[in-house]
CSV table of C-alpha atoms and ligand atoms in Angstrom, one decimal:
chain,number,residue,atom,x,y,z
A,1,MET,CA,8.6,10.0,-9.3
A,2,SER,CA,11.8,8.9,-10.9
A,3,ILE,CA,12.9,10.4,-14.6
A,4,TYR,CA,12.1,6.7,-15.8
A,5,GLY,CA,8.5,6.9,-13.8
A,6,ASP,CA,6.0,6.8,-17.0
A,7,TYR,CA,8.0,3.9,-18.7
A,8,ILE,CA,8.1,2.1,-15.6
A,9,LYS,CA,4.5,2.6,-15.2
A,10,SER,CA,3.8,1.7,-18.6
A,11,VAL,CA,5.2,-1.7,-18.3
A,12,ILE,CA,3.3,-2.9,-15.4
A,13,ARG,CA,0.3,-4.9,-16.0
A,14,THR,CA,-3.3,-3.9,-14.3
A,15,VAL,CA,-5.5,-7.1,-13.8
A,16,PRO,CA,-8.9,-6.1,-12.8
A,17,ASP,CA,-10.6,-7.8,-9.7
A,18,TRP,CA,-7.9,-9.7,-8.8
A,19,PRO,CA,-7.3,-11.3,-6.5
A,20,GLN,CA,-11.0,-10.2,-5.5
A,21,PRO,CA,-13.7,-8.3,-7.1
A,22,GLY,CA,-12.8,-4.6,-6.9
A,23,VAL,CA,-9.0,-4.7,-6.9
A,24,ASN,CA,-7.0,-3.3,-9.5
A,25,PHE,CA,-3.8,-5.9,-9.2
A,26,ARG,CA,-0.5,-4.1,-10.5
A,27,ASP,CA,1.6,-7.0,-11.7
A,28,ILE,CA,5.5,-6.3,-12.1
A,29,THR,CA,6.3,-9.5,-13.9
A,30,PRO,CA,6.0,-8.0,-17.4
A,31,LEU,CA,8.3,-5.3,-16.1
A,32,LEU,CA,10.6,-8.2,-14.9
A,33,GLN,CA,10.4,-10.0,-18.2
A,34,ASN,CA,12.2,-6.8,-19.8
A,35,SER,CA,15.5,-6.5,-19.2
A,36,ALA,CA,16.0,-2.9,-20.3
A,37,ALA,CA,12.9,-2.0,-18.0
A,38,PHE,CA,14.1,-3.9,-14.8
A,39,ARG,CA,17.5,-2.4,-15.5
A,40,LYS,CA,16.1,1.2,-15.5
A,41,LEU,CA,14.0,0.4,-12.4
A,42,VAL,CA,17.3,-0.7,-10.2
A,43,ASP,CA,19.3,2.3,-11.8
A,44,SER,CA,16.5,4.6,-10.7
A,45,PHE,CA,17.1,3.4,-7.3
A,46,VAL,CA,20.7,3.2,-7.2
A,47,HIS,CA,20.8,6.7,-8.7
A,48,ARG,CA,18.7,8.2,-5.7
A,49,TYR,CA,20.7,6.2,-2.9
A,50,GLN,CA,24.2,5.6,-4.3
A,51,GLU,CA,25.3,9.3,-1.9
A,52,MET,CA,23.2,8.4,0.9
A,53,ASP,CA,25.5,6.3,2.8
A,54,ILE,CA,23.0,3.6,3.0
A,55,ASP,CA,24.2,0.9,5.5
A,56,ALA,CA,21.6,-1.9,4.6
A,57,VAL,CA,18.8,-2.7,2.1
A,58,ALA,CA,15.7,-3.9,3.9
A,59,ALA,CA,13.3,-5.5,1.7
A,60,ILE,CA,9.8,-7.0,2.7
A,61,ASP,CA,8.7,-10.5,1.5
A,62,ALA,CA,8.3,-11.7,-0.9
A,63,ARG,CA,8.1,-8.7,-3.9
A,64,GLY,CA,10.1,-6.5,-2.0
A,65,PHE,CA,13.1,-8.8,-2.6
A,66,ILE,CA,13.2,-8.9,-6.1
A,67,VAL,CA,14.2,-5.5,-6.3
A,68,GLY,CA,15.9,-4.9,-2.8
A,69,ALA,CA,18.6,-7.8,-3.6
A,70,PRO,CA,20.1,-6.0,-6.9
A,71,LEU,CA,20.0,-2.9,-4.9
A,72,ALA,CA,21.7,-3.9,-2.0
A,73,TYR,CA,24.5,-5.3,-4.6
A,74,GLU,CA,24.9,-2.0,-6.5
A,75,LEU,CA,24.8,-0.1,-3.4
A,76,GLY,CA,27.7,-2.3,-1.8
A,77,CYS,CA,25.7,-2.5,1.2
A,78,SER,CA,24.1,-5.5,3.4
A,79,PHE,CA,20.7,-6.8,2.5
A,80,VAL,CA,18.1,-7.6,5.1
A,81,PRO,CA,15.1,-9.7,4.8
A,82,VAL,CA,12.0,-8.1,6.6
A,83,ARG,CA,10.0,-11.4,6.5
A,84,LYS,CA,5.9,-12.8,7.3
A,85,LYS,CA,5.5,-14.3,10.4
A,86,GLY,CA,7.3,-17.9,11.0
A,87,LYS,CA,10.2,-17.9,8.1
A,88,LEU,CA,13.4,-16.2,10.1
A,89,PRO,CA,15.1,-19.1,12.2
A,90,PHE,CA,16.9,-17.1,14.6
A,91,ARG,CA,15.8,-14.8,17.1
A,92,THR,CA,13.5,-12.5,16.0
A,93,ILE,CA,11.6,-9.2,16.9
A,94,SER,CA,8.4,-8.6,15.0
A,95,GLU,CA,5.4,-6.1,14.3
A,96,THR,CA,1.6,-6.9,14.1
A,97,TYR,CA,-0.3,-4.7,11.5
A,98,THR,CA,-4.0,-4.5,10.2
A,99,LEU,CA,-4.9,-5.7,6.9
A,100,GLU,CA,-8.3,-4.9,5.2
A,101,TYR,CA,-9.7,-8.1,7.1
A,102,GLY,CA,-7.7,-9.5,10.2
A,103,GLU,CA,-4.0,-9.0,11.2
A,104,ALA,CA,-0.7,-9.7,9.8
A,105,GLU,CA,2.8,-9.8,11.5
A,106,VAL,CA,6.3,-9.0,9.9
A,107,GLU,CA,9.8,-10.0,11.2
A,108,LEU,CA,13.4,-9.1,11.7
A,109,HIS,CA,16.5,-10.9,13.1
A,110,SER,CA,17.5,-9.1,16.0
A,111,ASP,CA,21.4,-9.2,14.7
A,112,ALA,CA,20.0,-7.9,11.6
A,113,PHE,CA,22.4,-4.4,11.4
A,114,ARG,CA,24.0,-2.6,14.1
A,115,GLU,CA,22.4,0.0,16.4
A,116,GLY,CA,22.5,3.9,14.5
A,117,ASP,CA,23.2,2.0,11.0
A,118,ARG,CA,21.2,3.9,7.8
A,119,ILE,CA,18.4,1.6,6.6
A,120,LEU,CA,16.5,1.9,3.4
A,121,VAL,CA,12.9,-0.2,3.3
A,122,VAL,CA,12.1,-0.9,-0.1
A,123,ASP,CA,9.1,-3.1,-1.4
A,124,ASP,CA,7.2,-3.2,-4.6
A,125,LEU,CA,3.9,-1.2,-4.0
A,126,ILE,CA,2.3,0.9,-1.1
A,127,ALA,CA,-1.2,0.0,-1.1
A,128,THR,CA,-2.6,1.1,2.4
A,129,GLY,CA,1.1,1.2,3.8
A,130,GLY,CA,0.3,-1.0,6.5
A,131,THR,CA,3.3,-3.6,5.5
A,132,MET,CA,5.9,-0.6,4.6
A,133,LEU,CA,5.3,1.5,8.1
A,134,ALA,CA,5.4,-2.2,10.3
A,135,ALA,CA,8.3,-2.8,8.2
A,136,ALA,CA,9.8,0.9,9.0
A,137,LYS,CA,8.7,1.1,12.5
A,138,LEU,CA,10.2,-2.4,13.4
A,139,ILE,CA,13.6,-1.2,12.1
A,140,THR,CA,13.2,1.8,14.3
A,141,ARG,CA,12.6,-0.4,17.1
A,142,SER,CA,15.8,-2.1,16.3
A,143,GLY,CA,17.9,0.8,17.0
A,144,GLY,CA,18.2,1.3,13.0
A,145,GLN,CA,17.9,4.6,11.2
A,146,VAL,CA,15.2,4.7,8.3
A,147,VAL,CA,16.7,6.6,5.8
A,148,GLU,CA,13.7,6.6,3.5
A,149,THR,CA,10.8,3.9,2.4
A,150,ALA,CA,11.2,3.0,-1.3
A,151,THR,CA,8.5,1.7,-3.9
A,152,ILE,CA,8.1,0.5,-7.3
A,153,VAL,CA,4.3,1.5,-7.1
A,154,ASP,CA,2.1,3.8,-5.0
A,155,LEU,CA,-1.6,3.8,-4.9
A,156,PRO,CA,-2.2,7.6,-3.8
A,157,ASP,CA,-6.0,7.2,-3.5
A,158,LEU,CA,-5.5,4.4,-0.8
A,159,GLY,CA,-3.6,6.9,1.1
A,160,GLY,CA,-0.5,4.5,2.1
A,161,ALA,CA,2.0,6.9,1.5
A,162,GLN,CA,0.4,10.0,2.9
A,163,ARG,CA,-0.4,7.7,6.6
A,164,ILE,CA,3.7,6.7,6.2
A,165,ARG,CA,4.5,10.2,5.9
A,166,GLU,CA,2.0,11.0,9.0
A,167,ALA,CA,4.4,8.4,11.0
A,168,GLY,CA,7.3,10.8,10.3
A,169,TYR,CA,9.1,8.4,7.4
A,170,SER,CA,10.1,9.6,4.0
A,171,VAL,CA,8.4,8.0,0.8
A,172,PHE,CA,9.9,7.6,-2.3
A,173,ALA,CA,7.9,6.1,-5.4
A,174,VAL,CA,9.1,5.4,-8.8
A,175,CYS,CA,5.7,5.7,-10.2
A,176,SER,CA,2.1,6.5,-9.1
B,201,LIG,C1,1.7,-6.9,-1.1
B,201,LIG,C2,2.6,-5.9,-1.8
B,201,LIG,C3,3.2,-5.2,-0.6
B,201,LIG,C4,1.8,-5.2,0.2
B,201,LIG,C5,0.9,-3.8,0.1
B,201,LIG,O1,2.5,-7.7,-0.5
B,201,LIG,O2,3.8,-6.4,-2.5
B,201,LIG,O3,3.9,-5.8,0.8
B,201,LIG,O4,1.0,-6.1,-0.4
B,201,LIG,O5,0.0,-3.5,0.7
B,201,LIG,P1,-0.3,-2.5,2.0
B,201,LIG,O6,0.1,-1.4,1.3
B,201,LIG,O7,-1.8,-2.3,1.7
B,201,LIG,O8,0.0,-3.2,3.2
B,201,LIG,P2,1.6,-9.5,-0.4
B,201,LIG,O9,1.2,-9.6,1.2
B,201,LIG,O10,0.4,-9.3,-1.2
B,201,LIG,O11,2.7,-9.9,-0.3
B,201,LIG,P3,3.8,-11.0,-1.7
B,201,LIG,O12,5.0,-9.8,-1.5
B,201,LIG,O13,4.5,-12.1,-0.7
B,201,LIG,O14,3.3,-11.2,-2.7
B,202,LIG,N1,-0.8,-5.5,-2.6
B,202,LIG,C1,-2.0,-4.9,-2.2
B,202,LIG,N2,-2.7,-4.1,-2.9
B,202,LIG,C2,-1.9,-4.8,-4.2
B,202,LIG,C3,-2.4,-4.2,-5.5
B,202,LIG,N3,-3.6,-3.7,-6.1
B,202,LIG,N4,-1.5,-4.9,-6.6
B,202,LIG,C4,-0.6,-5.3,-6.2
B,202,LIG,N5,-0.4,-5.8,-5.3
B,202,LIG,C5,-0.9,-5.2,-4.1
C-alpha cells in the first residue's frame, strides 16, 4: 500500500453487478478525471521505482496502458505493450491463461526488450491474478527479469496477489 493508498481508493468508484450480477466493478474513471488524484497515483509509482534501474515498463492491455505510459515517461525507460491476442503486428510470443469461463491469451513482441532487462509489469487491477501472472511469465520466458508486478487496485478476497507471489513474483498495490 502506498502513502496515497486511502486517498486513491476514495476516488475509485465501485459499480455493483457490472458487467454481470455479483461482480463489484472497480471503476477508475473518476480517478482519471481528477488530475490531482491521477498525478498522485503516477507519483506513487514513480517514487517506488525511480531508484530501481527499470529498463522497461510492460503494461497490460488496455487499462494498464493508462498508468504504464506516464510511468515509463517519468522513469525515462522503454514502454512495452503486453497486448491481447491478435493486436501486435510483428513476431510475437504468447501466454495462455484461464479466465472464470474459458481461456485468454496475451502477447508480446519478440524484440520488445533485451535479454536480462529489468522489467516492471503494470496493470490497473489484480482480481484472480491470471492476467498479471500470464504477463509476468511471458516476460520471464522472453529473457526479461521481472523486478515487480504493480497494480493500482488489488482485490485480496480473490487471492490473485497471493497466487502471483506463490509463482515467485513480487507484487505491489497502491490500494486494496
Ligand atoms: C481487467 C483488468 C486486468 C484483469 C484483472 O482487464 O484490467 O487486466 O481484468 O483480472 P484477473 O486478475 O482476474 O486476470 P480486462 O480483461 O477487463 O480488460 P481491459 O483492461 O481491456 O478492460
Ligand atoms: N477485472 C476483473 N475484475 C474486475 C473488477 N472487479 N473491477 C474492475 N476490473 C476487473
